Coordinates of C-alpha atoms in Angstrom, one line a residue:
Chain A
M27 CA 61.8 23.4 15.3
T28 CA 63.2 24.9 12.2
P29 CA 61.6 26.5 9.6
N30 CA 63.0 24.4 6.9
E31 CA 61.3 21.3 7.3
I32 CA 58.5 18.9 6.8
S33 CA 56.4 19.5 9.8
Y34 CA 52.8 17.5 9.4
S35 CA 51.8 18.6 12.9
H36 CA 51.7 22.4 11.3
I37 CA 49.2 21.3 8.7
L38 CA 47.3 18.4 10.5
P39 CA 44.2 19.5 10.5
E40 CA 44.1 20.1 6.8
V41 CA 45.4 16.2 6.9
V42 CA 42.4 14.6 9.3
L43 CA 39.9 16.8 7.0
S44 CA 41.8 15.3 3.7
V45 CA 41.4 11.7 5.4
F46 CA 38.1 12.4 6.1
G47 CA 37.1 13.8 3.1
M48 CA 38.9 11.4 0.8
L49 CA 37.1 8.1 3.3
I50 CA 34.0 9.6 2.9
M51 CA 33.7 9.3 -1.2
L52 CA 35.4 5.7 -0.2
A53 CA 32.4 4.2 1.7
E54 CA 29.7 5.8 -0.1
P55 CA 29.9 3.0 -3.1
M56 CA 29.7 0.7 0.3
L57 CA 25.8 1.9 1.1
G58 CA 23.4 -0.1 -0.6
E59 CA 21.5 1.6 -2.8
R60 CA 18.5 2.4 -1.3
A61 CA 20.0 2.7 2.3
S62 CA 20.3 5.9 4.1
R63 CA 23.1 8.1 3.9
K64 CA 23.4 9.4 7.0
P65 CA 26.3 7.8 8.4
L66 CA 28.6 9.5 5.7
G67 CA 26.7 12.8 7.5
Y68 CA 27.8 11.6 10.9
L69 CA 31.2 10.3 9.8
A70 CA 31.7 13.9 8.0
F71 CA 30.8 15.5 11.3
F72 CA 33.1 13.2 13.6
G73 CA 36.1 14.6 11.1
T74 CA 35.0 18.0 11.7
L75 CA 35.0 17.7 15.4
A76 CA 38.5 15.5 15.4
A77 CA 40.0 18.5 12.2
G78 CA 38.9 21.4 15.5
A79 CA 40.7 18.8 17.7
A80 CA 44.0 18.9 15.6
T81 CA 43.9 22.7 15.8
L82 CA 43.7 22.9 19.2
Y83 CA 46.6 20.2 19.5
Q84 CA 48.3 21.9 16.7
A85 CA 48.1 25.6 18.4
Q86 CA 51.2 25.0 20.7
Y87 CA 53.2 24.4 18.5
P88 CA 53.8 28.3 16.9
G89 CA 55.7 29.1 13.7
F90 CA 57.4 28.3 10.2
A91 CA 57.2 25.0 9.0
F92 CA 57.1 23.5 5.2
W93 CA 60.1 25.7 4.1
H94 CA 58.0 29.1 5.2
M95 CA 55.3 28.1 3.8
V96 CA 52.7 27.9 5.9
H97 CA 52.9 29.9 9.9
V98 CA 50.9 28.8 12.5
D99 CA 49.6 31.5 15.5
A100 CA 46.6 32.7 17.0
F101 CA 45.2 34.2 13.9
S102 CA 45.7 30.8 12.1
T103 CA 44.5 28.8 14.8
F104 CA 41.4 30.9 15.2
F105 CA 40.6 31.4 11.3
H106 CA 40.6 27.5 10.9
L107 CA 38.4 26.8 14.1
L108 CA 35.9 29.2 12.3
V109 CA 36.0 27.3 8.9
I110 CA 35.8 23.8 10.7
G111 CA 32.5 25.3 12.8
V112 CA 31.2 26.4 9.8
A113 CA 31.6 23.1 8.0
A114 CA 30.1 21.4 11.2
V115 CA 27.3 23.0 11.6
V116 CA 26.8 22.8 7.8
I117 CA 26.6 19.3 7.7
L118 CA 24.6 18.8 10.5
S119 CA 21.7 21.3 8.5
S120 CA 22.7 19.2 5.6
L121 CA 21.6 15.6 7.2
D122 CA 17.7 15.4 5.8
Y123 CA 18.3 17.8 3.2
V124 CA 20.7 15.6 1.5
E125 CA 18.3 12.5 2.2
E126 CA 15.3 14.4 0.9
E127 CA 17.4 16.1 -2.7
T128 CA 19.1 13.1 -3.9
V129 CA 22.1 14.9 -4.4
H130 CA 25.2 12.1 -4.4
A131 CA 26.1 12.4 -0.6
G132 CA 29.4 11.5 -1.4
E133 CA 30.3 14.0 -3.4
Y134 CA 28.1 16.0 -1.5
Y135 CA 30.2 15.5 2.4
G136 CA 33.3 14.9 1.1
L137 CA 33.7 18.2 -0.9
V138 CA 32.4 20.3 1.8
L139 CA 35.4 19.0 3.9
L140 CA 37.7 19.1 1.0
G141 CA 36.8 22.9 0.3
A142 CA 37.4 23.5 4.6
V143 CA 40.8 22.5 3.6
G144 CA 41.8 25.2 0.9
M145 CA 40.0 27.2 3.5
C146 CA 42.2 26.3 6.6
L147 CA 44.9 26.0 4.3
M148 CA 44.2 30.2 2.8
S149 CA 44.8 31.0 6.3
S150 CA 48.2 29.9 7.7
A151 CA 49.5 30.4 3.9
V152 CA 52.6 32.9 4.2
E153 CA 52.8 32.1 0.6
L154 CA 51.5 33.9 -2.4
V155 CA 52.3 30.3 -4.4
L156 CA 50.3 28.1 -1.7
I157 CA 47.5 31.0 -1.1
F158 CA 47.0 30.6 -5.0
V159 CA 46.5 27.2 -4.4
A160 CA 44.2 27.3 -1.3
L161 CA 42.1 29.8 -3.3
E162 CA 42.0 27.2 -6.0
I163 CA 40.8 23.8 -3.9
S164 CA 38.1 25.4 -2.0
S165 CA 37.0 27.6 -4.9
I166 CA 37.3 24.3 -7.0
A167 CA 35.3 22.4 -4.6
T168 CA 32.5 25.2 -3.8
Y169 CA 31.7 25.3 -7.7
V170 CA 31.2 21.7 -8.0
L171 CA 28.7 22.0 -4.6
T172 CA 26.7 24.8 -6.0
G173 CA 26.0 22.7 -9.4
I174 CA 25.3 18.9 -7.1
R175 CA 21.9 19.3 -7.8
R176 CA 22.9 18.5 -11.9
K177 CA 19.3 17.6 -12.4
N178 CA 17.8 21.6 -11.9
A179 CA 18.3 23.8 -14.0
A180 CA 18.3 27.0 -12.0
G181 CA 21.2 25.1 -10.0
A182 CA 23.5 24.5 -13.0
E183 CA 23.4 27.6 -14.0
S184 CA 24.2 29.3 -10.6
A185 CA 27.3 26.6 -11.3
L186 CA 28.0 28.3 -14.6
K187 CA 28.2 31.0 -13.7
Y188 CA 30.2 30.7 -10.6
F189 CA 32.3 29.2 -12.6
L190 CA 33.0 31.7 -15.2
L191 CA 33.2 34.9 -12.9
G192 CA 35.5 33.0 -10.4
S193 CA 38.1 32.0 -12.8
F194 CA 37.7 35.6 -14.3
A195 CA 38.2 36.7 -10.8
T196 CA 40.9 34.1 -10.1
A197 CA 42.9 35.1 -13.7
F198 CA 42.9 39.0 -12.2
F199 CA 44.3 38.0 -8.6
L200 CA 47.3 35.8 -10.3
F201 CA 48.4 38.1 -12.7
G202 CA 48.2 40.6 -9.1
V203 CA 50.5 38.1 -7.6
A204 CA 52.7 37.7 -11.2
M205 CA 53.2 42.6 -10.8
M206 CA 54.2 41.9 -7.1
Y207 CA 56.4 38.5 -8.0
G208 CA 58.1 41.0 -10.6
A209 CA 58.4 44.0 -8.8
T210 CA 59.4 42.0 -5.8
G211 CA 61.3 39.3 -6.7
S212 CA 59.8 37.1 -4.3
T213 CA 56.7 35.4 -3.9
D214 CA 56.9 35.0 -0.3
I215 CA 55.2 37.5 2.3
P216 CA 57.6 38.2 4.8
N217 CA 60.4 38.4 1.6
I218 CA 58.1 41.0 0.3
A219 CA 57.7 42.6 2.9
L220 CA 61.7 42.9 3.4
T221 CA 61.7 44.5 0.2
L222 CA 59.3 46.7 0.4
A223 CA 60.6 48.3 3.7
K224 CA 64.1 49.0 2.4
G225 CA 63.4 51.1 -0.5
S226 CA 61.3 53.1 -3.4
I227 CA 58.4 50.9 -4.3
P228 CA 58.2 50.5 -7.6
G229 CA 54.6 51.5 -9.6
L230 CA 54.2 47.9 -10.3
V231 CA 53.4 47.3 -6.4
Y232 CA 50.4 49.2 -7.0
V233 CA 49.3 47.7 -9.8
G234 CA 49.5 44.2 -8.5
M235 CA 47.9 45.6 -5.4
A236 CA 45.1 46.8 -7.5
L237 CA 44.6 43.4 -9.2
M238 CA 44.9 41.3 -6.7
F239 CA 42.2 43.2 -4.7
V240 CA 39.8 42.6 -8.0
G241 CA 41.0 38.8 -7.6
L242 CA 40.0 38.3 -3.5
G243 CA 36.7 41.0 -4.0
F244 CA 35.3 38.8 -5.9
K245 CA 35.7 35.6 -3.6
I246 CA 33.9 37.9 -0.9
A247 CA 31.2 39.7 -3.0
S248 CA 32.2 43.2 -2.1
A249 CA 30.9 45.9 -5.0
P250 CA 31.8 46.0 -7.7
F251 CA 32.5 42.8 -8.2
H252 CA 29.2 40.8 -6.5
V253 CA 26.8 40.7 -9.7
W254 CA 26.7 37.3 -9.5
T255 CA 25.7 37.0 -5.8
P256 CA 21.6 36.8 -6.3
D257 CA 22.4 34.6 -8.9
V258 CA 24.2 31.9 -7.4
Y259 CA 22.6 32.1 -3.9
E260 CA 19.3 31.5 -5.3
G261 CA 20.4 28.6 -8.0
A262 CA 22.7 26.5 -5.1
P263 CA 21.4 24.4 -2.6
A264 CA 20.8 26.2 0.8
P265 CA 22.8 24.4 3.6
I266 CA 25.9 25.0 0.8
V267 CA 24.6 28.9 0.4
G268 CA 25.3 29.0 4.3
F269 CA 29.2 27.4 3.8
M270 CA 29.9 29.6 0.9
S271 CA 29.0 33.0 2.3
T272 CA 30.6 32.3 5.7
A273 CA 34.3 29.8 5.6
P274 CA 35.6 30.9 2.1
K275 CA 35.4 34.6 2.8
A276 CA 36.7 34.1 6.4
A277 CA 39.3 32.7 4.8
V278 CA 39.6 35.2 2.1
F279 CA 39.7 37.9 4.8
A280 CA 41.9 36.2 6.5
V281 CA 44.2 35.9 3.6
M282 CA 43.8 40.0 2.6
L283 CA 44.8 40.6 6.4
R284 CA 48.0 39.2 5.4
I285 CA 48.8 40.8 2.4
I286 CA 47.7 44.1 3.5
L287 CA 49.0 44.2 6.6
Q288 CA 52.0 41.8 6.6
T289 CA 53.5 43.0 2.7
G290 CA 53.0 46.9 3.9
A291 CA 52.4 47.2 0.5
P292 CA 50.7 51.1 -0.1
G293 CA 47.5 51.5 -2.5
W294 CA 44.9 50.3 -1.3
L295 CA 43.4 52.2 1.7
Y296 CA 41.4 54.0 -1.3
L297 CA 40.6 51.0 -3.3
I298 CA 39.0 49.3 -0.1
W299 CA 37.2 52.8 0.5
G300 CA 35.7 52.8 -2.9
S301 CA 34.6 49.3 -2.8
A302 CA 33.4 49.3 1.4
A303 CA 31.2 52.5 0.6
L304 CA 30.0 50.7 -2.9
S305 CA 29.3 47.2 -1.1
M306 CA 27.4 48.4 2.1
T307 CA 24.7 50.7 -0.4
L308 CA 24.1 48.3 -3.2
G309 CA 23.8 45.7 -0.9
N310 CA 21.1 46.9 1.0
L311 CA 19.2 48.8 -1.8
G312 CA 19.6 45.4 -4.0
A313 CA 17.7 43.7 -0.6
L314 CA 14.3 46.2 -0.1
L315 CA 13.4 45.2 -3.5
Q316 CA 13.8 41.1 -3.4
T317 CA 11.0 39.1 -2.2
N318 CA 13.0 35.6 -2.2
V319 CA 14.6 35.1 0.8
K320 CA 17.2 33.7 -0.2
R321 CA 18.4 36.8 -3.0
M322 CA 18.0 39.1 0.1
L323 CA 20.1 37.2 2.3
A324 CA 22.7 37.3 -1.0
Y325 CA 22.1 40.8 -1.1
S326 CA 22.4 41.5 3.0
S327 CA 25.8 39.6 3.1
I328 CA 27.2 41.9 0.1
A329 CA 26.4 44.7 3.0
Q330 CA 27.9 42.8 5.7
A331 CA 31.4 41.9 3.2
G332 CA 30.9 46.2 3.1
Y333 CA 30.9 46.8 6.7
I334 CA 33.9 44.5 7.4
L335 CA 35.5 46.1 4.4
V336 CA 35.4 49.4 7.0
A337 CA 37.7 47.9 9.5
F338 CA 40.3 47.7 6.9
T339 CA 40.5 51.2 7.4
A340 CA 42.0 51.7 11.0
A341 CA 45.3 51.2 12.4
P342 CA 46.5 47.8 11.5
Q343 CA 46.1 45.8 15.1
E344 CA 42.3 47.2 15.1
A345 CA 41.6 46.5 11.9
T346 CA 42.4 43.1 12.4
S347 CA 41.0 42.4 15.8
A348 CA 37.4 44.2 14.2
V349 CA 37.5 41.4 11.1
M350 CA 37.9 39.0 13.3
F351 CA 35.1 39.6 15.3
Y352 CA 32.7 40.9 12.9
M353 CA 33.5 37.4 11.0
L354 CA 32.9 34.8 13.6
C355 CA 29.5 36.9 14.7
Y356 CA 28.6 36.6 10.8
A357 CA 29.4 33.2 10.3
A358 CA 27.4 32.4 12.9
M359 CA 24.2 34.5 12.2
N360 CA 24.3 34.2 8.5
V361 CA 24.7 29.9 8.6
G362 CA 22.2 30.3 10.6
A363 CA 19.9 32.2 9.2
F364 CA 20.7 29.2 5.8
A365 CA 20.2 26.6 8.2
V366 CA 16.5 27.2 8.7
I367 CA 16.1 28.2 5.0
T368 CA 17.6 24.6 4.6
F369 CA 14.8 23.2 7.1
Y370 CA 12.0 25.0 6.1
S371 CA 12.1 25.7 2.2
G372 CA 11.5 21.6 1.8
K373 CA 11.9 19.4 -1.5
D374 CA 13.3 21.4 -3.8
E375 CA 13.5 24.2 -2.0
R376 CA 9.4 25.3 -3.1
R377 CA 9.1 27.6 0.2
V378 CA 11.9 30.5 0.2
H379 CA 9.8 33.3 -0.7
L380 CA 8.8 35.9 1.6
E381 CA 4.8 35.1 1.8
D382 CA 5.5 31.5 2.6
F383 CA 7.5 32.7 6.0
A384 CA 3.6 33.6 7.0
G385 CA 2.7 32.8 10.4
L386 CA 6.0 31.1 10.9
G387 CA 6.3 32.5 14.6
A388 CA 2.7 29.5 15.3
T389 CA 3.4 27.0 13.2
N390 CA 7.3 26.8 14.1
P391 CA 8.1 28.6 17.0
L392 CA 11.7 27.1 17.5
L393 CA 12.8 28.1 13.6
A394 CA 11.2 31.3 14.3
L395 CA 12.8 32.6 17.5
T396 CA 15.9 31.6 15.8
L397 CA 15.6 32.8 12.7
T398 CA 14.8 36.2 14.6
I399 CA 17.8 35.9 16.5
F400 CA 19.9 35.7 13.4
L401 CA 18.1 38.7 11.8
L402 CA 18.2 40.6 14.6
S403 CA 22.0 40.3 15.0
L404 CA 22.6 40.6 11.0
I405 CA 20.2 44.5 11.9
G406 CA 22.5 44.9 14.4
I407 CA 20.4 44.9 17.4
P408 CA 21.6 45.7 21.2
L409 CA 22.3 42.4 22.9
T410 CA 22.9 40.4 19.8
G411 CA 26.9 39.6 18.0
G412 CA 25.7 41.8 15.3
F413 CA 25.4 44.8 17.1
L414 CA 28.7 44.9 19.1
A415 CA 30.6 43.3 15.7
K416 CA 29.3 46.7 13.9
F417 CA 29.5 48.9 17.2
Y418 CA 33.5 47.7 17.3
V419 CA 34.5 48.1 13.3
F420 CA 32.8 51.6 13.4
Q421 CA 34.4 53.0 16.5
V422 CA 38.3 51.8 15.0
A423 CA 37.1 53.4 11.9
L424 CA 36.3 56.6 13.6
K425 CA 39.4 56.3 15.4
A426 CA 41.0 56.4 12.2
N427 CA 39.7 59.5 11.0
M428 CA 36.8 57.6 8.5
V429 CA 34.0 59.7 9.6
W430 CA 32.6 59.7 6.0
L431 CA 33.0 56.0 5.7
T432 CA 31.6 55.6 9.2
I433 CA 28.6 57.8 8.1
I434 CA 28.0 56.3 4.9
G435 CA 28.1 53.0 7.0
V436 CA 25.8 53.8 10.2
L437 CA 23.2 55.1 7.4
N438 CA 23.4 51.6 5.6
S439 CA 22.5 50.1 8.8
A440 CA 19.5 52.0 9.5
V441 CA 18.0 50.7 5.4
A442 CA 19.2 47.3 6.5
A443 CA 16.8 47.3 9.2
Y444 CA 13.9 47.4 6.6
Y445 CA 14.0 44.9 4.8
Y446 CA 15.3 42.5 7.6
L447 CA 12.2 42.8 9.5
R448 CA 9.9 42.7 7.2
L449 CA 10.6 39.0 7.2
V450 CA 10.0 38.8 11.2
V451 CA 7.1 40.9 10.5
A452 CA 6.0 38.4 8.1
M453 CA 6.7 35.5 11.1
Y454 CA 4.5 36.6 13.4
M455 CA 2.0 39.9 12.7
K456 CA 0.7 37.5 9.6
P457 CA -1.5 34.6 9.4
A458 CA -0.2 31.1 8.5
P459 CA -1.3 30.4 4.6
E460 CA -4.0 27.6 4.9
G461 CA -1.8 24.0 4.6
A462 CA 1.0 25.3 6.3
V463 CA 3.5 22.4 7.2
R464 CA 4.4 22.0 10.8
V465 CA 7.3 19.4 10.8
A466 CA 9.2 19.8 14.3
A467 CA 12.9 20.3 13.4
P468 CA 15.5 16.9 13.7
L469 CA 17.8 17.0 16.6
P470 CA 21.2 17.5 14.3
M471 CA 19.2 20.5 12.9
K472 CA 17.9 21.8 16.2
I473 CA 21.9 21.3 17.9
A474 CA 22.8 23.4 14.5
L475 CA 20.2 26.0 15.7
L476 CA 20.8 26.4 18.8
A477 CA 24.5 26.5 18.6
A478 CA 24.6 29.1 16.0
A479 CA 21.9 30.7 17.8
A480 CA 23.7 30.4 21.5
L481 CA 26.9 31.7 19.8
T482 CA 25.3 34.2 18.4
L483 CA 24.1 35.7 22.1
Y484 CA 27.1 34.4 23.8
L485 CA 28.9 37.1 21.1
G486 CA 26.4 39.6 22.0
I487 CA 26.8 39.7 26.2
V488 CA 30.4 38.6 27.4
P489 CA 32.6 39.2 24.2
T490 CA 35.6 39.9 26.2
G491 CA 36.7 36.4 26.1
V492 CA 36.9 36.6 22.1
L493 CA 38.1 39.9 22.0
S494 CA 41.1 39.8 23.9
Y495 CA 41.9 36.9 21.9
T496 CA 41.0 38.6 18.8
T497 CA 44.2 41.0 20.0
E498 CA 46.0 39.1 21.0
A499 CA 46.1 37.1 17.7
A500 CA 46.5 40.8 15.4
A501 CA 49.0 41.3 18.0
Q502 CA 51.0 37.7 16.9
L503 CA 49.9 38.5 13.2
L504 CA 51.7 42.2 12.7
T505 CA 54.7 40.9 14.8
A506 CA 55.3 38.0 13.2
P507 CA 59.2 37.7 12.1
A508 CA 60.2 38.3 8.7
V509 CA 62.7 36.1 7.4
K510 CA 64.9 36.3 4.8
V511 CA 64.3 33.1 2.7
V512 CA 66.9 32.4 0.3
T513 CA 65.3 30.6 -3.0
G514 CA 67.5 28.9 -5.4
Q515 CA 69.0 30.4 -8.4
Chain B
M29 CA 68.4 40.0 -25.6
V30 CA 64.5 40.7 -26.0
P31 CA 64.0 43.6 -23.4
I32 CA 61.8 42.5 -20.8
S33 CA 58.8 45.2 -21.7
Y34 CA 57.9 43.7 -24.9
Y35 CA 57.3 40.2 -23.0
L36 CA 55.3 42.4 -20.8
G37 CA 53.5 44.1 -22.8
L38 CA 52.8 40.6 -25.5
S39 CA 51.5 39.5 -21.9
A40 CA 49.2 42.7 -21.5
A41 CA 47.7 42.1 -25.0
L42 CA 46.9 38.6 -24.2
F43 CA 45.3 39.2 -21.3
I44 CA 43.3 42.2 -22.8
C45 CA 42.4 39.9 -25.4
G46 CA 41.1 37.1 -22.9
I47 CA 39.1 39.8 -21.6
A48 CA 37.3 41.3 -24.4
G49 CA 36.6 37.6 -25.2
F50 CA 35.3 37.1 -21.6
L51 CA 32.9 40.4 -22.1
L52 CA 31.9 39.8 -25.4
K53 CA 31.7 36.1 -26.8
R54 CA 28.3 34.8 -26.3
N55 CA 29.0 30.8 -26.6
I56 CA 30.3 29.1 -23.4
I57 CA 33.0 27.1 -24.5
T58 CA 34.6 30.2 -26.0
I59 CA 34.3 32.4 -22.9
F60 CA 35.9 28.9 -20.8
M61 CA 39.1 29.5 -23.8
S62 CA 39.2 33.2 -22.8
I63 CA 39.8 32.7 -19.8
E64 CA 42.1 30.2 -20.6
L65 CA 43.6 32.2 -22.5
M66 CA 44.3 35.2 -19.9
L67 CA 45.6 32.9 -17.4
N68 CA 48.7 32.2 -20.4
A69 CA 49.5 35.4 -20.6
V70 CA 49.9 35.5 -16.6
N71 CA 52.3 32.4 -16.7
L72 CA 54.3 34.7 -19.8
S73 CA 54.5 37.8 -17.1
F74 CA 55.7 35.1 -14.5
V75 CA 58.2 33.6 -16.9
A76 CA 59.6 36.7 -18.5
F77 CA 60.1 37.9 -14.9
A78 CA 61.7 35.0 -13.4
A79 CA 64.7 35.2 -16.7
Q80 CA 64.9 38.7 -16.1
L81 CA 65.2 38.3 -12.0
H82 CA 67.7 34.9 -12.4
N83 CA 65.1 33.1 -10.0
L84 CA 63.3 30.2 -10.8
A85 CA 60.0 31.0 -8.0
G86 CA 58.6 32.2 -11.3
Q87 CA 58.7 29.6 -13.5
V88 CA 58.1 27.0 -10.8
F89 CA 54.4 29.2 -10.8
V90 CA 53.7 28.6 -13.8
F91 CA 53.6 25.1 -13.3
F92 CA 51.2 25.2 -10.5
V93 CA 49.5 27.3 -12.4
M94 CA 48.3 25.0 -15.6
V95 CA 48.3 22.0 -12.8
V96 CA 45.1 24.8 -10.9
A97 CA 44.2 25.2 -14.9
A98 CA 44.0 22.1 -15.9
A99 CA 41.0 21.2 -12.5
E100 CA 39.4 23.8 -13.8
A101 CA 38.7 22.8 -16.8
A102 CA 37.5 19.0 -15.9
V103 CA 35.1 21.0 -13.4
G104 CA 34.2 23.6 -15.7
L105 CA 33.2 21.3 -18.6
A106 CA 31.4 19.1 -16.3
I107 CA 29.6 22.1 -15.2
I108 CA 28.7 23.4 -19.4
I109 CA 27.7 19.5 -19.8
A110 CA 25.1 19.7 -16.6
V111 CA 24.1 23.2 -18.2
Y112 CA 23.8 22.3 -21.9
R113 CA 21.5 19.3 -20.2
T114 CA 18.8 21.4 -18.9
R115 CA 18.9 23.4 -21.0
N116 CA 19.9 22.3 -24.9
T117 CA 21.9 25.6 -25.4
L118 CA 25.5 26.7 -24.8
N119 CA 24.3 30.6 -25.7
V120 CA 25.1 32.3 -22.9
D121 CA 22.4 34.9 -23.2
Q122 CA 19.6 32.3 -23.0
V123 CA 20.5 30.7 -20.1
D124 CA 18.8 32.9 -18.4
L125 CA 16.6 31.3 -15.4
L126 CA 18.0 33.3 -13.0
K127 CA 17.1 37.3 -13.3
L128 CA 20.4 39.1 -13.2

């Protein structure tokens, strides 16, 4: 297969997701006004299964396509499966939420799938134009999803904040791309790598890398670009927070790995060092003060982004592998934690404060147990994925002589234990308040929770399979053939 | 021929005007316009580089930026209307339900 041709098998998962997203939007008006919207949810879930199958099929045909725009390899397959898996769990946990909150189900499920298209495309794009377009497909879908409860003042406000600051960050990313283009004469990552490897590095490259890092740092909510996170996560619908705190972040980390490691551009190490240290510290200190669980997990996700950034300071191959492993664990535990909140918070998300979770261990054992697994994993207790992921990240950072960064990270993990355990203590040690709800979770929600919990434990107990896959994918990413593309005059 | 540094200087100045407007203005519509100004400053850089490098990639990029900016404007204005309906104001200082 030559790289210079249209090959739909290289974008098959994206095609499948787009088709299902549009089908759902078309199908919604066919349903009666009072009819249940669950069939749309099941259709969306089926769409993610089909896209997952398409990814596995696509993995058999690695290589470039569309004139060096996309590159399918083990790395892109990993992130495709991650994003699609997150979307599937989010859809399962939204089925009852969407009925209760009277949001427009067609747009809701449609945008989850269409947003996932952008995120999948980001992980296989090797050309800055396509990366930009994919980033915006995913961002615009999440702006709308954030504000999908448009009669709700907090929802609209959080969508506004997310939209304004997100577009602001996009402008920085674009300015960085413009500088990179000016310095190297190309927007194609392999080409940029070739130009940079040839000779002296123009100053514009440093400016470009810094500006691109501002734009991408916003999307992964790393400090000092994190101020929007708590507000947006508090006002957005709980299942959507689970979605946008994991899937787009994973995709942006994939883009960062490609841009930073494949171009071999210099000058980003100190940026990442500072941002990682700040994210871990500000995220954990901020979380200590919160009593709203959604806000607390928002600060926790800032800290988690910091831990992932620590991995970037290691040697390229180990860094890639550690980021991939951490991202998978983080996705499993965070999407699971927000699934619990989605179900437990009830109509209009009334029960999201720490005291509302008191006695959950007695009233709702399954929810409490799974939430405990996710929280222990977020702390990094052995036998959970979170422990191994943190261990791996700090180990590779130490190997690269990042002693101080590792010390900051380990100290922060200790601080973090306090606020996660506070929630566990509330669930098991405090009596349930009067009139506590004892609603059993519906079956799709149970499947979603158990799948996330099982993956969290699996990654903590038998990680070797996943680890050898990420190592292999990292090797493929770094030895990707650099091909000179002839661009039109 | 006008040297490229003039174009880049103008582009940087416009970008900084956009940042200043974003940070200082209080009306949501004005903030939104500041973002558009930043995007257009970027477009100017792309076109200037494309002319200097005799390479069309930069000009093509500008089309993508314009299309995406239009899509963003559609979503952004819808969000602004939703905010206005729930809060009856377009002043960012009064959109403060969620503590920062």
